[in-house]
Amino acid sequence: MNFNHLLLTSIPQKEKLISYGFEKRDNFFILKKSLNQDFYAQIVFSEKEFKAEVFETETDEKYFLVDVKTAHGAFINSIRSMVKDLMNEIANACFTNIDVKSLYIDFLEKELSVKGDYPWEDDNTSAVYRCKKQKWFALVMKIKFKNLGLESEEPVWAVNLKADANEIPNLVDKKSIFPAYHMNKKYWITVVLTSVTDFEKLKKLTLQSRELVETS
């Protein structure tokens, strides 16, 4: 089971991974953890990957069904739920999270002196921030990682910003900056509001977005 989205939301603390029970191997960490009397999970963490594989305790054979998307049922779902709970426990114990979304809203309201408004009747979470022309330069929204092309149903806060069309290919790293969700990808980008995001760069991109919108 792939949990790479956690690498895009929080910062791993390697000493805490060791304290939790992970073993350091070359360029990755590995942990074997019991799920119940019949199954255990083997968790592998590296800079590019965070995954869990399930094995049968008695035979040490991999239990492939948890990775088959079309496989459903109370038993399989219970195993997946145990793995998800374990990975979230590891993330909470060994990763650092910063509330970048709140920091970003503070930046918009206090430094740019702009309040968000909610133009969609059926959506009271997505806020737009407008320049003096009343055209919006930032859209703060909650989407799913799968909307950014990743294999995860987990939600994430993000912001759509206008960017220099010539710079976008170099800006997009698919870690914190992505091709725009639900916008023209030639002129807009999506930046996730998570711990891995360079906040100073985010502020500069926001100022640039406001300027591009005001002068368009």
Coordinates of C-alpha atoms in Angstrom, one line a residue, residues 33-215:
K33 CA 5.2 -4.5 12.8
S34 CA 2.5 -7.0 13.8
L35 CA -1.1 -6.1 12.8
N36 CA -2.7 -9.1 14.6
Q37 CA -1.9 -12.7 15.2
D38 CA -2.2 -13.6 11.5
F39 CA -0.6 -10.7 9.7
Y40 CA 2.3 -8.2 10.0
A41 CA 3.2 -5.2 8.0
Q42 CA 6.7 -4.4 6.6
I43 CA 7.1 -0.6 6.3
V44 CA 9.7 0.9 4.0
F45 CA 10.6 4.6 4.2
S46 CA 13.0 6.5 2.0
E47 CA 13.2 10.0 0.6
K48 CA 11.0 9.0 -2.4
E49 CA 8.8 6.2 -0.9
F50 CA 6.7 5.4 2.1
K51 CA 4.9 2.1 1.7
A52 CA 3.6 -0.9 3.6
E53 CA 3.4 -4.5 2.5
V54 CA 1.3 -7.1 4.4
F55 CA 2.6 -10.6 5.1
E56 CA 1.0 -13.7 6.6
T57 CA 2.7 -14.4 10.0
E58 CA 2.7 -18.1 9.7
T59 CA 4.2 -18.4 6.2
D60 CA 5.9 -15.0 5.6
E61 CA 4.1 -14.9 2.3
K62 CA 3.0 -11.5 0.9
Y63 CA -0.8 -10.9 1.2
F64 CA -1.3 -9.4 -2.3
L65 CA -5.0 -8.8 -2.1
V66 CA -4.6 -5.6 0.0
D67 CA -3.0 -4.0 -3.1
V68 CA -5.7 -5.1 -5.5
K69 CA -8.0 -2.2 -5.9
T70 CA -10.9 -4.3 -7.2
A71 CA -10.7 -6.6 -4.1
H72 CA -13.3 -5.7 -1.5
G73 CA -15.0 -7.2 1.5
A74 CA -15.1 -6.8 5.3
F75 CA -12.0 -8.8 5.9
I76 CA -9.7 -7.2 3.4
N77 CA -11.0 -3.7 4.3
S78 CA -10.3 -4.5 8.0
I79 CA -6.6 -5.3 7.1
R80 CA -6.3 -2.1 5.0
S81 CA -7.8 -0.1 7.9
M82 CA -5.2 -1.6 10.3
V83 CA -2.4 -0.7 8.0
K84 CA -3.7 2.8 7.5
D85 CA -4.0 3.3 11.3
L86 CA -0.5 2.1 11.7
M87 CA 0.9 4.4 9.0
N88 CA -0.9 7.4 10.5
E89 CA 0.5 6.5 13.9
I90 CA 4.0 6.4 12.5
A91 CA 3.4 9.7 10.8
N92 CA 2.2 11.3 14.0
A93 CA 5.1 9.9 16.0
C94 CA 7.9 10.4 13.6
F95 CA 7.0 13.3 11.3
T96 CA 6.7 17.0 11.9
N97 CA 3.6 18.9 10.7
I98 CA 3.3 22.7 10.3
D99 CA -0.1 24.3 9.8
V100 CA 0.9 26.1 6.6
K101 CA -2.7 26.7 5.5
S102 CA -3.2 28.9 8.6
L103 CA 0.1 30.6 8.1
Y104 CA -0.8 31.4 4.5
I105 CA -4.3 32.8 5.4
D106 CA -2.5 35.0 8.0
F107 CA -0.1 36.2 5.2
L108 CA -3.0 37.0 2.9
E109 CA -5.0 38.8 5.5
K110 CA -2.3 40.6 7.5
E111 CA 0.5 41.3 5.0
L112 CA -1.6 41.7 1.8
S113 CA -4.7 43.1 3.6
V114 CA -7.2 41.0 1.7
K115 CA -10.0 38.8 3.0
G116 CA -11.3 35.8 1.2
D117 CA -14.8 35.3 -0.1
Y118 CA -16.8 32.2 -0.9
P119 CA -18.5 32.6 -4.3
W120 CA -19.9 29.0 -4.6
E121 CA -23.2 28.3 -2.8
D122 CA -22.5 24.6 -2.4
D123 CA -18.9 25.1 -1.2
N124 CA -18.1 26.9 2.1
T125 CA -14.4 26.0 2.2
S126 CA -13.0 27.3 -1.1
A127 CA -12.1 30.9 -0.7
V128 CA -11.0 33.4 -3.4
Y129 CA -8.7 36.3 -2.8
R130 CA -9.1 39.3 -5.1
C131 CA -6.9 42.2 -6.3
K132 CA -8.2 45.8 -6.5
K133 CA -9.8 45.0 -9.8
Q134 CA -11.9 42.4 -8.0
K135 CA -10.4 39.6 -10.1
W136 CA -9.1 36.8 -8.0
F137 CA -5.4 35.9 -7.8
A138 CA -5.5 33.1 -5.2
L139 CA -8.0 30.3 -4.7
V140 CA -7.6 28.4 -1.5
M141 CA -9.3 25.0 -1.6
K142 CA -9.3 21.5 -0.2
I143 CA -8.9 18.8 -2.8
K144 CA -7.7 15.2 -2.9
F145 CA -4.1 14.2 -3.8
K146 CA -5.6 12.2 -6.7
N147 CA -6.7 15.5 -8.2
L148 CA -3.0 16.3 -8.5
G149 CA -2.2 13.0 -10.2
L150 CA -1.2 11.1 -7.1
E151 CA -2.5 7.7 -5.9
S152 CA -4.3 8.9 -2.8
E153 CA -7.8 9.7 -1.8
E154 CA -6.5 11.8 1.2
P155 CA -7.5 15.5 1.3
V156 CA -5.0 18.4 1.2
W157 CA -5.3 22.1 1.3
A158 CA -3.9 23.9 -1.8
V159 CA -3.9 27.2 -3.6
N160 CA -4.2 28.0 -7.3
L161 CA -2.0 30.9 -8.4
K162 CA -1.3 32.6 -11.7
A163 CA 2.3 32.3 -12.8
D164 CA 4.5 33.3 -15.7
A165 CA 3.8 30.9 -18.5
N166 CA 7.5 30.7 -19.4
E167 CA 8.4 29.8 -15.8
I168 CA 5.8 27.2 -15.1
P169 CA 7.7 24.2 -16.6
N170 CA 10.6 24.9 -14.2
L171 CA 8.3 25.7 -11.2
V172 CA 6.4 22.5 -11.3
D173 CA 8.2 19.8 -9.2
K174 CA 5.1 17.6 -8.4
K175 CA 6.2 17.7 -4.7
S176 CA 4.8 21.0 -3.6
I177 CA 4.0 22.7 -7.0
F178 CA 1.8 21.0 -9.5
P179 CA 0.1 21.8 -12.8
A180 CA -3.1 23.7 -12.0
Y181 CA -6.1 21.8 -10.8
H182 CA -9.3 22.8 -12.7
M183 CA -7.5 25.8 -14.3
N184 CA -5.6 26.6 -17.5
K185 CA -2.3 24.8 -16.9
K186 CA -0.5 27.2 -19.2
Y187 CA -1.0 30.1 -16.9
W188 CA -1.9 28.7 -13.5
I189 CA -0.3 26.4 -10.9
T190 CA -1.4 24.6 -7.8
V191 CA 0.7 24.8 -4.6
V192 CA 0.0 22.4 -1.7
L193 CA -0.2 24.1 1.7
T194 CA 1.8 21.5 3.6
S195 CA 5.0 21.3 5.7
V196 CA 7.1 20.5 2.7
T197 CA 6.2 23.7 0.9
D198 CA 8.8 26.5 0.8
F199 CA 6.8 29.2 2.5
E200 CA 9.0 32.1 1.3
K201 CA 8.7 30.9 -2.2
L202 CA 4.9 30.5 -1.8
K203 CA 4.7 34.2 -0.7
K204 CA 6.7 35.3 -3.7
L205 CA 4.5 33.3 -6.1
T206 CA 1.4 34.8 -4.5
L207 CA 2.7 38.4 -5.0
Q208 CA 3.6 37.5 -8.6
S209 CA 0.1 36.1 -9.1
R210 CA -1.5 39.3 -7.8
E211 CA 0.7 41.4 -10.0
L212 CA -0.1 39.3 -13.1
V213 CA -3.8 39.4 -12.5
E214 CA -3.8 43.2 -11.8
T215 CA -1.9 43.9 -15.0

